[in-house]
Structures are given as C-alpha cells and as structure tokens.
Coordinates of C-alpha atoms in Angstrom, one line a residue:
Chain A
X1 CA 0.0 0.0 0.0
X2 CA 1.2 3.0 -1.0
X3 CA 0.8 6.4 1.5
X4 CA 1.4 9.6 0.0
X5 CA 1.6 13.1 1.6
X6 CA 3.6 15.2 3.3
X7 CA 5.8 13.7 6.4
X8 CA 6.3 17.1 7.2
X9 CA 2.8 17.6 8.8
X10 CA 3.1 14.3 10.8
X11 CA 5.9 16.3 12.3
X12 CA 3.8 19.5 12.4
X13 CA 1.2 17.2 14.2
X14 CA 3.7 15.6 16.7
X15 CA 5.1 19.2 17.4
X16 CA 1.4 20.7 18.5
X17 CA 0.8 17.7 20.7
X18 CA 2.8 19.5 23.9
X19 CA 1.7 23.1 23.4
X20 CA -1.9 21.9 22.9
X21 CA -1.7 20.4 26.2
X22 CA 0.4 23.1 27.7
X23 CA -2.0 25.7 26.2
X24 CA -5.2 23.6 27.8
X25 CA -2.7 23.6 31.2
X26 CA -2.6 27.5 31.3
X27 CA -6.3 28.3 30.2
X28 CA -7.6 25.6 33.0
X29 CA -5.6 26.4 35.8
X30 CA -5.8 30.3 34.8
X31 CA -9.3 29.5 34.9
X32 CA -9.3 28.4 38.5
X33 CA -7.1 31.2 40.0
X34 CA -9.9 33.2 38.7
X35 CA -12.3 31.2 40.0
X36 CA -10.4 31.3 43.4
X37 CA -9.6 35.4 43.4
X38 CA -12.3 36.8 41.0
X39 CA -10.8 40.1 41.9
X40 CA -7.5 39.5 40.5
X41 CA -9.4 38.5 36.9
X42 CA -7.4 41.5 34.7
X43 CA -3.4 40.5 35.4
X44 CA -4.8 36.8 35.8
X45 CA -6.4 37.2 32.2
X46 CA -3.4 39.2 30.9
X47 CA -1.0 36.4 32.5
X48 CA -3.0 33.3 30.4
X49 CA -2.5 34.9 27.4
X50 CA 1.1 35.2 27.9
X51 CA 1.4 31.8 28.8
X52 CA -0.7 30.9 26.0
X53 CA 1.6 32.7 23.8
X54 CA 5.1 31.4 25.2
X55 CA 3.6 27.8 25.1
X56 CA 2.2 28.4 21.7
X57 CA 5.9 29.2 20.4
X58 CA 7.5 25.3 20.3
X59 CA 3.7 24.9 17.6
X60 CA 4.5 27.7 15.8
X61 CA 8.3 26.8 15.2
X62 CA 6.8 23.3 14.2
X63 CA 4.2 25.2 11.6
X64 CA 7.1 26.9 10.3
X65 CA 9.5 24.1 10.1
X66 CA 7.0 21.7 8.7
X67 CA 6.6 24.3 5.1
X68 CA 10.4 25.6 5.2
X69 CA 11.9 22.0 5.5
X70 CA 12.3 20.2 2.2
X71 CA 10.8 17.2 1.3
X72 CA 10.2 14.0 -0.5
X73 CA 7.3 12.3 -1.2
X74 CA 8.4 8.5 -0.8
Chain B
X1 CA -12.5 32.3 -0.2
X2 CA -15.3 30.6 -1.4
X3 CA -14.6 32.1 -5.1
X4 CA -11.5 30.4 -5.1
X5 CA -13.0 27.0 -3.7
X6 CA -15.4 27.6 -6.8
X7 CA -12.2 28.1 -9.1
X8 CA -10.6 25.1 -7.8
X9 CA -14.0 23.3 -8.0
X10 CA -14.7 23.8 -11.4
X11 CA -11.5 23.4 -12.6
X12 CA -11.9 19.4 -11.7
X13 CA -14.0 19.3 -14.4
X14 CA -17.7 17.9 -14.9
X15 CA -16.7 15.5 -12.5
X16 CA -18.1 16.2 -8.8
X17 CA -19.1 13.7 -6.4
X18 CA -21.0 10.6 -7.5
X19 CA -19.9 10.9 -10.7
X20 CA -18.1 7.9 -12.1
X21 CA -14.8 9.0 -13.9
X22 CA -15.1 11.8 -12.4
X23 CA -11.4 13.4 -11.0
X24 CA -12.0 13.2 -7.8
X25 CA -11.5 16.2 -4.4
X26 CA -8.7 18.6 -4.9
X27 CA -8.3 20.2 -1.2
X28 CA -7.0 23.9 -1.8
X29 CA -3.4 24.3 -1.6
X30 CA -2.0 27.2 -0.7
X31 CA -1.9 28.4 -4.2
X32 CA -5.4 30.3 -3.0
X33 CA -2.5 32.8 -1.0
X34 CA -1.0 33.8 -3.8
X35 CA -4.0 35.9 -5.9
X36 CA -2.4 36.8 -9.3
X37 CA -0.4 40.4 -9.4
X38 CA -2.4 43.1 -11.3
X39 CA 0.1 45.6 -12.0
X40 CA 3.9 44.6 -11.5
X41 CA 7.1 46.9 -11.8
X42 CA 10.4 45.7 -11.2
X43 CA 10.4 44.0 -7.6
X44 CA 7.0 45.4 -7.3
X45 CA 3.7 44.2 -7.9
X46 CA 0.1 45.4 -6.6
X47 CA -1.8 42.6 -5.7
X48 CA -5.0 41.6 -4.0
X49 CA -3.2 42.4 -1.1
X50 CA -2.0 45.6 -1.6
X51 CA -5.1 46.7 -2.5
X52 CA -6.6 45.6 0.5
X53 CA -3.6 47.1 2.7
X54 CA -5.1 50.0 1.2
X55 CA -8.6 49.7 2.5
X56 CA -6.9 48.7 5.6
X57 CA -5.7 52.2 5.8
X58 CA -9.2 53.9 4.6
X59 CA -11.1 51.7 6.8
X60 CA -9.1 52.5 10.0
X61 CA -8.5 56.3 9.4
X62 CA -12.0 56.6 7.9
X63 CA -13.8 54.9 11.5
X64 CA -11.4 56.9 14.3
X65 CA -11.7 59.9 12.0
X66 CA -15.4 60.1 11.6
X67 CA -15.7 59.4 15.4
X68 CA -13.5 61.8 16.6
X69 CA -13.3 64.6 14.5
X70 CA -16.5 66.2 16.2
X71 CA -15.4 65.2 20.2
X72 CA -18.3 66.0 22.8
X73 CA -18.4 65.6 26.6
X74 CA -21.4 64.0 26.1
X75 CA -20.7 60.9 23.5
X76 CA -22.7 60.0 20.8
X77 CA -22.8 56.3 19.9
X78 CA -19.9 56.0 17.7
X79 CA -17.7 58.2 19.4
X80 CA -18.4 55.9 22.6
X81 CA -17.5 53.1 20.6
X82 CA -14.0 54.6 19.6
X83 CA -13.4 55.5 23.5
X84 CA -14.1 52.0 24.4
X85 CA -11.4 51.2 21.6
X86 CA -8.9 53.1 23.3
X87 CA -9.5 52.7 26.5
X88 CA -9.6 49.3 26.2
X89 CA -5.7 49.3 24.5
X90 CA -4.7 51.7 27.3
X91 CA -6.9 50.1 30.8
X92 CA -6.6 46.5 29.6
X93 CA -3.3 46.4 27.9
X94 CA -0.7 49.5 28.1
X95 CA -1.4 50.2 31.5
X96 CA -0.9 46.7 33.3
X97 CA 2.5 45.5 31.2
X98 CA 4.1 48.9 30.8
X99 CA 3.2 50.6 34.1
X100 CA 2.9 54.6 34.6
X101 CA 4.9 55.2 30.8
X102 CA 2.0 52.8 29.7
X103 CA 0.3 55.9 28.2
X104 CA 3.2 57.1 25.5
X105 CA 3.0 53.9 24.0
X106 CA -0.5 53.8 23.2
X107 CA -0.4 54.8 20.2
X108 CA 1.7 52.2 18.3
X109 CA -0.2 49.7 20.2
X110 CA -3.4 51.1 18.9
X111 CA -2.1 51.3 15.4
X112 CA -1.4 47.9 16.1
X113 CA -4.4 46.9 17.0
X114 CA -6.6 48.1 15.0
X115 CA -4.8 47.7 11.6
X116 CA -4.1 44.1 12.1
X117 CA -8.0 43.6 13.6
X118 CA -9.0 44.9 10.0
X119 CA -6.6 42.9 8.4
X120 CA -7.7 39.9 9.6
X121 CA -11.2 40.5 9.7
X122 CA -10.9 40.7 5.7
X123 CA -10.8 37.0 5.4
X124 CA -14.4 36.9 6.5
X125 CA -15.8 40.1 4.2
X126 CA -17.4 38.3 1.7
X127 CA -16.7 39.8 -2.1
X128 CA -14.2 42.5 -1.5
X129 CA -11.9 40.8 0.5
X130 CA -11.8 36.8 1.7
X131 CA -8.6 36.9 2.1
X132 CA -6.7 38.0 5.1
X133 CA -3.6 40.2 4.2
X134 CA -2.1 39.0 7.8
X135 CA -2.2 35.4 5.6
X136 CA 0.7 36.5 4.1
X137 CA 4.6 36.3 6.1
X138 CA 5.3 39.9 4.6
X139 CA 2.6 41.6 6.4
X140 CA 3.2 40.2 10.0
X141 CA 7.1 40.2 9.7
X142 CA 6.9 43.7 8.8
X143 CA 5.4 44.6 12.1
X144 CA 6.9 42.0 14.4
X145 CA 10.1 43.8 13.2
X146 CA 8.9 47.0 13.4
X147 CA 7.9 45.5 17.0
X148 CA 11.0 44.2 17.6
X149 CA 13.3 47.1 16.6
X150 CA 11.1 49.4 18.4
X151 CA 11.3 47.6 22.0
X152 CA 15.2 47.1 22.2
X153 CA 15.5 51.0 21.0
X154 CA 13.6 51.8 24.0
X155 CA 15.3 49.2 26.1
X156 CA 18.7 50.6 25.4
X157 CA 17.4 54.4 25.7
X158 CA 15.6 53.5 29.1
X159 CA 18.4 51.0 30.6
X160 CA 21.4 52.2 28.8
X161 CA 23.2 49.8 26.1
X162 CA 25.5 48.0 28.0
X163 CA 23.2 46.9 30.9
X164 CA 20.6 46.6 28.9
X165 CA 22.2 43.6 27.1
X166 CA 23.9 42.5 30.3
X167 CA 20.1 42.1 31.7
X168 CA 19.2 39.8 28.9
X169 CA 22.7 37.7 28.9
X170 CA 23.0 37.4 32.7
X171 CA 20.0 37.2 33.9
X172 CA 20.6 38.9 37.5
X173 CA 20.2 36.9 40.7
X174 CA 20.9 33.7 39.3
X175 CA 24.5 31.9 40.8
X176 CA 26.9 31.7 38.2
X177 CA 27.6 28.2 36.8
X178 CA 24.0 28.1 35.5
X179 CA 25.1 30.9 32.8
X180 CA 26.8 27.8 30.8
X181 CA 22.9 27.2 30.4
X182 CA 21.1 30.1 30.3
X183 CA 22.6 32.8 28.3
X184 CA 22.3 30.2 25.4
X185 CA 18.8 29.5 26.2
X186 CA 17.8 33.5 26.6
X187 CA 19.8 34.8 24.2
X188 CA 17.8 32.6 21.8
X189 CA 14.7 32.8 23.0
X190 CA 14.9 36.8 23.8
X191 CA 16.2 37.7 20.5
X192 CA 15.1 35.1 18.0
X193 CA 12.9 33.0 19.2
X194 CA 10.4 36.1 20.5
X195 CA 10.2 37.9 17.0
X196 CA 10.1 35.0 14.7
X197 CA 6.8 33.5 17.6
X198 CA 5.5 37.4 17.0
X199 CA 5.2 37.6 13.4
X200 CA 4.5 33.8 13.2
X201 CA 1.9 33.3 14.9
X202 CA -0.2 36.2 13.9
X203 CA 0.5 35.2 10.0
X204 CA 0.3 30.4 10.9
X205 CA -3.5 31.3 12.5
X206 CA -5.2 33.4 9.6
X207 CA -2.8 31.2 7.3
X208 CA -4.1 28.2 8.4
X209 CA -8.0 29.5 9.7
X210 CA -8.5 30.6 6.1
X211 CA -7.4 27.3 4.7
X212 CA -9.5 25.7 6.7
X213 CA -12.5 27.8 5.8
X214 CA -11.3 27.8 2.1
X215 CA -11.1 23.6 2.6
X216 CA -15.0 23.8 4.1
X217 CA -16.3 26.0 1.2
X218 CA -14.7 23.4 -1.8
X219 CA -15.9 20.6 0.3
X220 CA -19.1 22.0 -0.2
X221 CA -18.3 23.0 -3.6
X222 CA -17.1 19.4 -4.7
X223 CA -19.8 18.0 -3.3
X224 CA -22.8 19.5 -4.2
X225 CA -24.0 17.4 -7.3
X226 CA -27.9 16.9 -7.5
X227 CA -26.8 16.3 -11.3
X228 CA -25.4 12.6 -10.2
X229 CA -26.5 9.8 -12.6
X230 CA -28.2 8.3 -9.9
X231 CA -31.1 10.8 -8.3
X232 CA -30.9 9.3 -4.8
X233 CA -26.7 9.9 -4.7
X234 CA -27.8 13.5 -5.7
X235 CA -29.9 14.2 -3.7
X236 CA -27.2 12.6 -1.2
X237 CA -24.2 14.7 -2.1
X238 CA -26.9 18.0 -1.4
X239 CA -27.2 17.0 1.9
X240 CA -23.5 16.3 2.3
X241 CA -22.4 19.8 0.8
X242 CA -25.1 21.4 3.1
X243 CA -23.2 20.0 6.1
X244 CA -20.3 21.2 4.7
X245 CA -21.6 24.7 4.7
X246 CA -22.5 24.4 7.9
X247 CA -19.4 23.7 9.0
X248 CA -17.9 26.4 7.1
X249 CA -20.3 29.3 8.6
X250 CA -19.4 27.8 12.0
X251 CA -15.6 27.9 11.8
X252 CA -16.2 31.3 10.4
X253 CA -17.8 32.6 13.4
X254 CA -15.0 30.7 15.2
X255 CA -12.4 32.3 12.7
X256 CA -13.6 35.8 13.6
X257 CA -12.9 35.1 17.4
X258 CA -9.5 34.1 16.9
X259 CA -9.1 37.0 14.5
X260 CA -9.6 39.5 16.9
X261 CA -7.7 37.2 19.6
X262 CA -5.0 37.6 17.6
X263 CA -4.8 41.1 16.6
X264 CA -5.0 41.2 20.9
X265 CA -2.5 38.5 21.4
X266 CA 0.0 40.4 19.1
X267 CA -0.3 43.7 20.9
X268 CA -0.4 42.2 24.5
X269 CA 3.2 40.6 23.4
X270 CA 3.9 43.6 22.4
X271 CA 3.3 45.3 25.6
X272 CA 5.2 42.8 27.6
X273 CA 8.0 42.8 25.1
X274 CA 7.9 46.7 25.6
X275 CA 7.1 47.1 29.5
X276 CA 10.5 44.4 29.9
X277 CA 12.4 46.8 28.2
X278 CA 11.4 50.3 29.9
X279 CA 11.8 48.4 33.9
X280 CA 14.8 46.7 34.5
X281 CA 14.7 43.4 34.9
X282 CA 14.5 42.3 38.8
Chain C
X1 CA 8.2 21.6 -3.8
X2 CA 11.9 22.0 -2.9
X3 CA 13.8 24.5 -0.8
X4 CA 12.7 27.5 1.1
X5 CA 15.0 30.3 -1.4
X6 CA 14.8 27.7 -4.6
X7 CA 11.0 28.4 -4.5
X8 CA 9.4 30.9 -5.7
X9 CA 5.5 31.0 -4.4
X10 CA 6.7 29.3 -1.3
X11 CA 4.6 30.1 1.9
X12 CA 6.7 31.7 3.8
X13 CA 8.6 33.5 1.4
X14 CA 7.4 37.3 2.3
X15 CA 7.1 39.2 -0.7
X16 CA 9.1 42.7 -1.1
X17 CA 6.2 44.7 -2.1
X18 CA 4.1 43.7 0.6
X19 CA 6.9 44.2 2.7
X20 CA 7.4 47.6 1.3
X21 CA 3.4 48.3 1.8
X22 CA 3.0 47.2 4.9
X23 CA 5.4 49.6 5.9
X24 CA 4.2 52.5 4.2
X25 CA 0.6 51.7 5.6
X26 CA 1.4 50.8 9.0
X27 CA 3.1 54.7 9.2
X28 CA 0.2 56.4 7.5
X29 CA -2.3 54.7 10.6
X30 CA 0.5 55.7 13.5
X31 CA 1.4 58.6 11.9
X32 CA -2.9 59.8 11.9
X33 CA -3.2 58.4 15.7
X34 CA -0.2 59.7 17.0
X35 CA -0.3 63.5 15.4
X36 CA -4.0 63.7 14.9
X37 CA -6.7 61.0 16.5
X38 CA -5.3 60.0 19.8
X39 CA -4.8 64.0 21.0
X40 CA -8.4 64.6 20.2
X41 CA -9.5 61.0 22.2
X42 CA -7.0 62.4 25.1
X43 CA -8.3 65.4 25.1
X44 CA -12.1 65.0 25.3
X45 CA -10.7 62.4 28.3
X46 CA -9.3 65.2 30.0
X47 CA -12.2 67.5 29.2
X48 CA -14.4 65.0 30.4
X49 CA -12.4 64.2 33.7
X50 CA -12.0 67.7 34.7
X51 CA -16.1 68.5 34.5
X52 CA -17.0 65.4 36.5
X53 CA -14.1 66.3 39.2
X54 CA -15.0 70.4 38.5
X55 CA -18.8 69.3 39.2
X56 CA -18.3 67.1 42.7
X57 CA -15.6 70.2 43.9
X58 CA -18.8 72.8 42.9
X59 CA -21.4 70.4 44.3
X60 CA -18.9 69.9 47.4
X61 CA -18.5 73.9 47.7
X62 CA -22.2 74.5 47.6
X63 CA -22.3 72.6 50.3
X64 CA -19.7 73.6 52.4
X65 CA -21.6 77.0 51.6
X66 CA -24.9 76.1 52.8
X67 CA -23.4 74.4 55.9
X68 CA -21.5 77.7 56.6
X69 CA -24.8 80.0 55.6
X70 CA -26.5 77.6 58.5
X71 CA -23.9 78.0 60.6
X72 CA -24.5 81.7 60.6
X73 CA -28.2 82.0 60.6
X74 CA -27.7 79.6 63.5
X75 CA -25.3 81.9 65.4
X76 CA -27.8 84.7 64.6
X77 CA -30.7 83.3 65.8
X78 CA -29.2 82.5 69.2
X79 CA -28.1 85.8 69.6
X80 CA -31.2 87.0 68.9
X81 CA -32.8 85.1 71.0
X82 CA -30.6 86.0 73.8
X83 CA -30.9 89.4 73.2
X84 CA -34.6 89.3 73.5
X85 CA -34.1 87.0 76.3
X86 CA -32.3 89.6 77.7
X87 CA -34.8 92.4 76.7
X88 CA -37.6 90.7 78.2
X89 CA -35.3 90.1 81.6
X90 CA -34.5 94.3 81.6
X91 CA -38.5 95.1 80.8
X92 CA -39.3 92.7 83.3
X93 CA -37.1 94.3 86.0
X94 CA -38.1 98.0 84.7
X95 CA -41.7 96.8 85.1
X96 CA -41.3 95.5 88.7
X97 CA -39.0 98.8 89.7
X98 CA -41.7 100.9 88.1
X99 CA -44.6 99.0 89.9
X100 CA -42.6 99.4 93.2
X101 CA -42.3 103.7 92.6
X102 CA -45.8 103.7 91.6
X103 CA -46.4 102.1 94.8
X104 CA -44.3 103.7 97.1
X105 CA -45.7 107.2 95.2
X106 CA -49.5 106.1 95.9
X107 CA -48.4 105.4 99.4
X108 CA -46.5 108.9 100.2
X109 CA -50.1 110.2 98.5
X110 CA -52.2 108.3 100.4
X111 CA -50.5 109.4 103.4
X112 CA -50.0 112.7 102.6
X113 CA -53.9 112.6 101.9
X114 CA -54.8 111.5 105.3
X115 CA -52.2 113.7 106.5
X116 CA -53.9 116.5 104.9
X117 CA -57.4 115.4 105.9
X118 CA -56.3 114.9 109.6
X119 CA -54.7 118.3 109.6
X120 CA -58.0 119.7 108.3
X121 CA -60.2 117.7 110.5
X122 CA -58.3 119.6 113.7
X123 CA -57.8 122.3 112.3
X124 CA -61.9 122.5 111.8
X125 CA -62.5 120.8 115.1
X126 CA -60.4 123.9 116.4
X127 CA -62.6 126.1 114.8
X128 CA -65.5 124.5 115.6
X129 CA -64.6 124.6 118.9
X130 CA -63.4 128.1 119.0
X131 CA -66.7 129.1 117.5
X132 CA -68.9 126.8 119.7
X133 CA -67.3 128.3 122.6
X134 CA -68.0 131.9 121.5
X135 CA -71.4 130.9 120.6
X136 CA -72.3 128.9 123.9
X137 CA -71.3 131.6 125.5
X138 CA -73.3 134.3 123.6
X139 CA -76.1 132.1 123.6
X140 CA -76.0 131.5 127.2
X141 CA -75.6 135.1 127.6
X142 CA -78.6 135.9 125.3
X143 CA -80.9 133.0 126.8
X144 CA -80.0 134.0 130.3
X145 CA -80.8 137.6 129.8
X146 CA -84.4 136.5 128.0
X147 CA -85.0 134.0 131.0
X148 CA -84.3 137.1 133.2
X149 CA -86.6 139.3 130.7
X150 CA -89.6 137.1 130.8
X151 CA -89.8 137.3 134.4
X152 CA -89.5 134.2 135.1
X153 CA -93.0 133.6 136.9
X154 CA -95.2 131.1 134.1
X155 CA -94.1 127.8 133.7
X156 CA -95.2 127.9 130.5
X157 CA -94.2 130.9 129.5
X158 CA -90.4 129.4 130.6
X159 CA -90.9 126.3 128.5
X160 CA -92.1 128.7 125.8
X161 CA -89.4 130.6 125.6
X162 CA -87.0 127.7 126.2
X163 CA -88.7 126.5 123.1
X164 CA -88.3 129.0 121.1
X165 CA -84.5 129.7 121.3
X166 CA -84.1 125.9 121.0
X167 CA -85.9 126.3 117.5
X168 CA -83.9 129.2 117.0
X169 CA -80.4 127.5 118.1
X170 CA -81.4 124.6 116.2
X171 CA -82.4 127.0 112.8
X172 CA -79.0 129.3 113.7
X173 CA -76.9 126.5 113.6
X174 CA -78.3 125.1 110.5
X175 CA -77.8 128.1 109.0
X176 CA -74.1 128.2 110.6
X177 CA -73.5 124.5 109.4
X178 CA -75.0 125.3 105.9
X179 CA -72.9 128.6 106.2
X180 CA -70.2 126.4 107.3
X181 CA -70.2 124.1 104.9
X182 CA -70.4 126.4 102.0

C-alpha cells in the first residue's frame, strides 16, 4: 500500500501535541485562579495569554518548520 | 474564499461527487495565498493584497476619524464606541505591562491593533476581500520587526546599552555556573525566538483558519451534485455539501474570534515585550 | 516543492512589495493616531475628567456653603434670641421697679392725703370749737338775759321761751353749718 503526503505535517502534528496540552494547562488552571480570586481576573487574564503565547511558540516553530523544511514524497 | 474554492472546484472538471470518472476532491493548496499580481514593476507588484492594505488604511483612518473629529463631553454612539477602543488598549493592555509610561506607547499599540484587527477580519468580508492580508509572512514580519526594533531601542534608551544587554545575557540573581545554560537558552529565545513567535503566529492562524474555511467552502463545492446519474446519490451529495456549509459558517464565526484574539494576542506581546524593556529586569 | 530560497510561491517567502506596503501603511495609521486621533480622544478624556471632578468640587462647595450660611443663621438666631431674652429680663425688672415707685408714690399720696385730711379735721375741730365756745357763750348770755326778761314767773311761758331759742339755736346753727359748709 502506497501512502502519500507530506511527512512534514506528521511532524507539524507531533510538534502541536505538547503546546496543545500546555496551552489547555494555562487556560484551566488560569481559569481556576480566577475562579479562586475573581478580583484579581485583569493581570490573571493578561497572565493566560502570555502563557498561552510562550507555550504556543514550540507549535508555531513546528508550523514553520513543517513548510520551510524540504521534502520527498516517498 | 469561497470564489477560489469555486475556481478550484470547477477546474476538476464535470466530475463532482458521484460521478463515475469523475477526478475526484482537490483540497485547496496554498496556491489560493498567492492571488495573481495586477500591476507589476520591477520588484514590485500590486496585488489583492496591496489593495486591501489599502482599504486597511481607509477603513481604519475613515472609522477613528469620523468618530473623533466632532469630540463631545457627552458621547454620541460611535464616538463611545471609539473610547471604548482606546481605553480598552490603554486600561486592559498599556497600562498593566508597561506601568505609569504605559500611556506614551499607546499609540503604536493602537495602530497595532486596529490595523491588524482589520486585516484579519478581511478574510471573512465576503466579495471585497476573503482573504486575510495577515495570511501572508510579509505583512506580520513587517510589524513583528517593526515591533521588535522598536522595543530594544527603547530598552537601550531607558536602561542604557551596555546593561541593557547585560540584563538579557546574565539574567541577574541567578548563581553563576548556571550561565553555561542560560545565556544560550535567553539569548535565543529573547532575540530570536520572541520575534520570529511574533510575526508567526499572527501570520500560521489566519494562514491556516483561512485554509480551513477555504477547505469547508470546496468541500461544499465538490460536493454538491444533484446532477449525479443516480437521483438518490444527488440528492445525497446535497445534503453532504449542506453539512459542509454548515461547518464552514461555524468555523467562520469561530475564525472571527481568533481574529480579533489575535490582533489582541499580538499587541499584549507587544506590551510585555515593551514594558521588559522600559523596567529593569528584577 | 523544494527549498525554502529555490522556491518561488513558497509560503513563507514574504514578498518585497508587501513588505514595502505594509510599511508604508502601518506609518500612515501611526502617523494619523499619533499626530491627529489619539490628542483629540485624550483630550475629550481630560475634558471630560476635569467636569466630572470640577462638578463634585462645585457640588462639594455649595455645600460647604450652605453648611456655613447655616452656621451663621444659626449663630444669629441664638443671639437673637438672647438678646430678646435679655430684653424681656430688663423690661421685666423696669416693670417690677416701676410697679414698686408707683407704689411707694401712691403710698407717700395716700399718706399725705390723710395727712392733709387729719390736719384739716383739727384744724376745723379747732374752729369748731373756738366758734362753739363763742357761741355757747353768747347764747348763754342771750338765753340768760331773755329768761331774766320774761320774768321768770309762768311755767309755761319758761318752756315757751325755752322752746323757742331751741328752734332758734337749732335754725341758727343750720344756717351756721350750711354757712359752714359752704
């Protein structure tokens, strides 16, 4: 049987595994602090989405290295 | 986006689904991110995109000018809109990350804001645009680098050059043998890493929410066949290419949440990047 | 597709022009927010700030106004009020000292009256007396000579006569106490 396709989006795929869960990490427990301190819900929020967005940087690289990486098809 | 789809549908022929011999579902590829050049010169060519850029620019000025150009002490309805605007940028983001300087910096982050929340918003405008000029590197590198430039100028203004780069190399308060490590680590992630995540992420999401839309509108497309030799597979693939649309308007009311989370993502970074430079680091 | 510089419609290959535009447009928007949109927004802001804050500080003068205004009518009624208080405490002595001359007047009157009417009394009664005794003593005189000129012999004729100049005494001394009186 004969696959064809791009191996480089298997490795995208791999790569967004550990900043999906790190991502779902930071919005649930951000989510609970706020649930514990409702009053502290602005730097909270603004804290998430930096998390968010330093986690989100190992997917990103992986987008990126999954188009600029050369290829070949089997 | 969904003209392209049709482009890309029709150009697999008579074929569609159900249809024996038929050539069977071309995905869009990202051939619908690169709309043909109308006028070129040189290195230069005006595009979809620069055309767009352009209503970018008429769209922003033309809202913040007709709200404020007639200021009262008493709002009207679009001029309280516009205040929400900027007091949002300056209560929710400039003030908490920068501090008591937040307020000079409001403006670029505003700019920021606002031009990339039009950008992205014009891969859901159906006719004129559907197709988010953040979709394309140029647009998001540009002002990442912009971004980037910007914050180390004011680091090194606030901090002074030398201790300024000391900050980032040595990260103070940290015993010495664990420099081997870090310095690597941050002087990566500092000054590579943290631009190339900027302008990246902005650019992968619309990249990659538009695809997905543009992949849910040829599904659709490709699908639809009541023409099928058989009636009952026609009748069939309708129902199939109507789920398909359904999906497509719901990832596009999805698409325009993570629009507008991005154009805030990119100027909450931005903050950060710009509030680490103005206080020293403790 | 091959490498990232061999190709030329590759994905993330950014494109100069856009490159170029973005720049351009990017300093058209900061350029109109920084020199022209984002003064006006800070303004009104300010504008706005200042009349809420310039309303509470007149609202909170007023106020401190009226308090003060109360104050004063406050202080002015109390010393009004003492000051009739005081009136009324200076009109009631007055009164009592006044009632007290009055009296002590009607009493050096009265006395002087009776004084008066006392001295008058004696001074009649001495009159009276001086006169009675002139007049007993005429009328004795008179009645002894007309006993002794009637010849004293009729018993009757005595009582007569003794009659008589007791009508006449009695007419003669209401003519003397009518005389008197007048």
């Amino acid at each position: 049987m004969e696959i064809l396709g791009n191996l480089n989006v298997i490795g995208y795929g791999l790569a967004a595994i550990g900043p999906g869960i790190g991502v779902g990490i930071v919005f649930g427990l951000g989510n609970q602090a706020i649930a514990r301190q409702p009053e502290l819900r602005g730097p909270l929020q603004l804290n998430i989405y930096l998390g968010m967005a330093l986690v989100e940087a190992l997917a990103i690289l992986g987008f990126v290295l999954a188009f600029a990486l050369p290829y070949t098809s089997s | 986006m969904s003209a392209n789809a049709h482009v890309l549908a029709a150009e697999d022929g008579d074929g569609g689904l159900f249809t024996p011999g038929g050539p069977g579902f071309a995905p869009p590829t990202t051939d619908i991110f690169f709309p043909p050049p109308i006028v070129e010169f040189g290195p230069f060519a005006i595009s979809k995109y620069t055309v767009l850029l352009a209503l970018t620019v008429v769209v922003v000025l033309g809202f913040w000018f007709a709200t404020t150009s007639k200021m009262k002490l008493v709002p009207s309805r679009w001029q309280s809109v516009a205040e929400m605007g900027y007091l949002f940028i300056r209560d929710q983001v400039a003030r908490p990350t920068i501090g008591k300087q937040g307020d000079r910096y409001v403006p670029l982050l505003i700019t920021l804001f606002f031009m990339i929340l039009v950008m992205n918003l014009w891969g859901v405008v159906p006719l004129v645009g559907q197709l988010p000029v953040t979709a394309n590197t140029a647009v998001p590198i540009v002002l990442a680098l912009i971004v980037y430039v910007f914050w180390n100028v004011v680091g090194i203004r606030k901090q002074g050059g030398w201790r300024y780069f000391r900050d980032i190399l040595f990260m103070p308060g940290v015993p010495w043998p664990f420099y081997i490590i870090l310095t690597p680590i941050e002087v990566i992630s500092t000054l590579i890493v943290r631009p190339v995540t900027h302008a990246v992420r902005l650019f992968a999401n619309m990249f990659a929410g538009h695809l997905l839309l543009a992949t849910f509108a040829a599904a659709g497309f490709y699908m639809f066949n009541p023409g099928a030799p058989d009636a009952l597979l026609g009748a069939v693939s309708v129902v199939f290419s109507g789920f398909a649309f359904l999906g497509f308007f719901a990832f596009t009311l999805l698409e325009i949440v993570i629009m507008s989370l991005q154009a805030f993502v990119f100027v909450l970074l931005t903050a950060v990047y710009i509030g680490g430079a103005v206080e020293p680091a403790h | 597709m091959g490498l990232l510089a061999a190709e030329e419609n590759h994905i993330l290959m950014p494109h100069t022009s856009e490159l170029v535009f973005g720049l351009i447009a990017f300093a058209i928007i900061l350029f109109a927010f920084w020199t022209k949109i984002l003064p006006r927004v800070t303004t009104t802001l300010d504008e706005r700030a200042d009349a809420i804050e310039g309303g509470i500080e007149r609202a909170k003068a007023a106020e401190a106004e009226a308090r003060e205004t109360l104050q004063q009518y406050q202080a002015q009624l109390a010393e009004i009020r003492a000051e009739r208080n005081a009136e009324i405490e200076k009109a009631k002595q007055q009164g009592a000292a006044i009632i007290a001359e009055m009296r002590e007047q009607a009493q050096v009157e009265a006395r002087k009256i009776v004084e008066n009417a006392h001295a008058q009394i004696e001074a009649e009664r001495q009159q009276a007396v001086a006169r009675l005794r002139v007049e007993i003593g005429t009328l004795s005189t008179e009645l002894a000579e007309r006993i002794v000129g009637e010849a004293l012999s009729d018993d009757a004729a005595q009582s007569r006569v003794i009659d008589r100049f007791l009508d006449e005494l009695e007419s003669q001394d209401r003519a003397g106490s009518q005389a008197e009186a007048r």
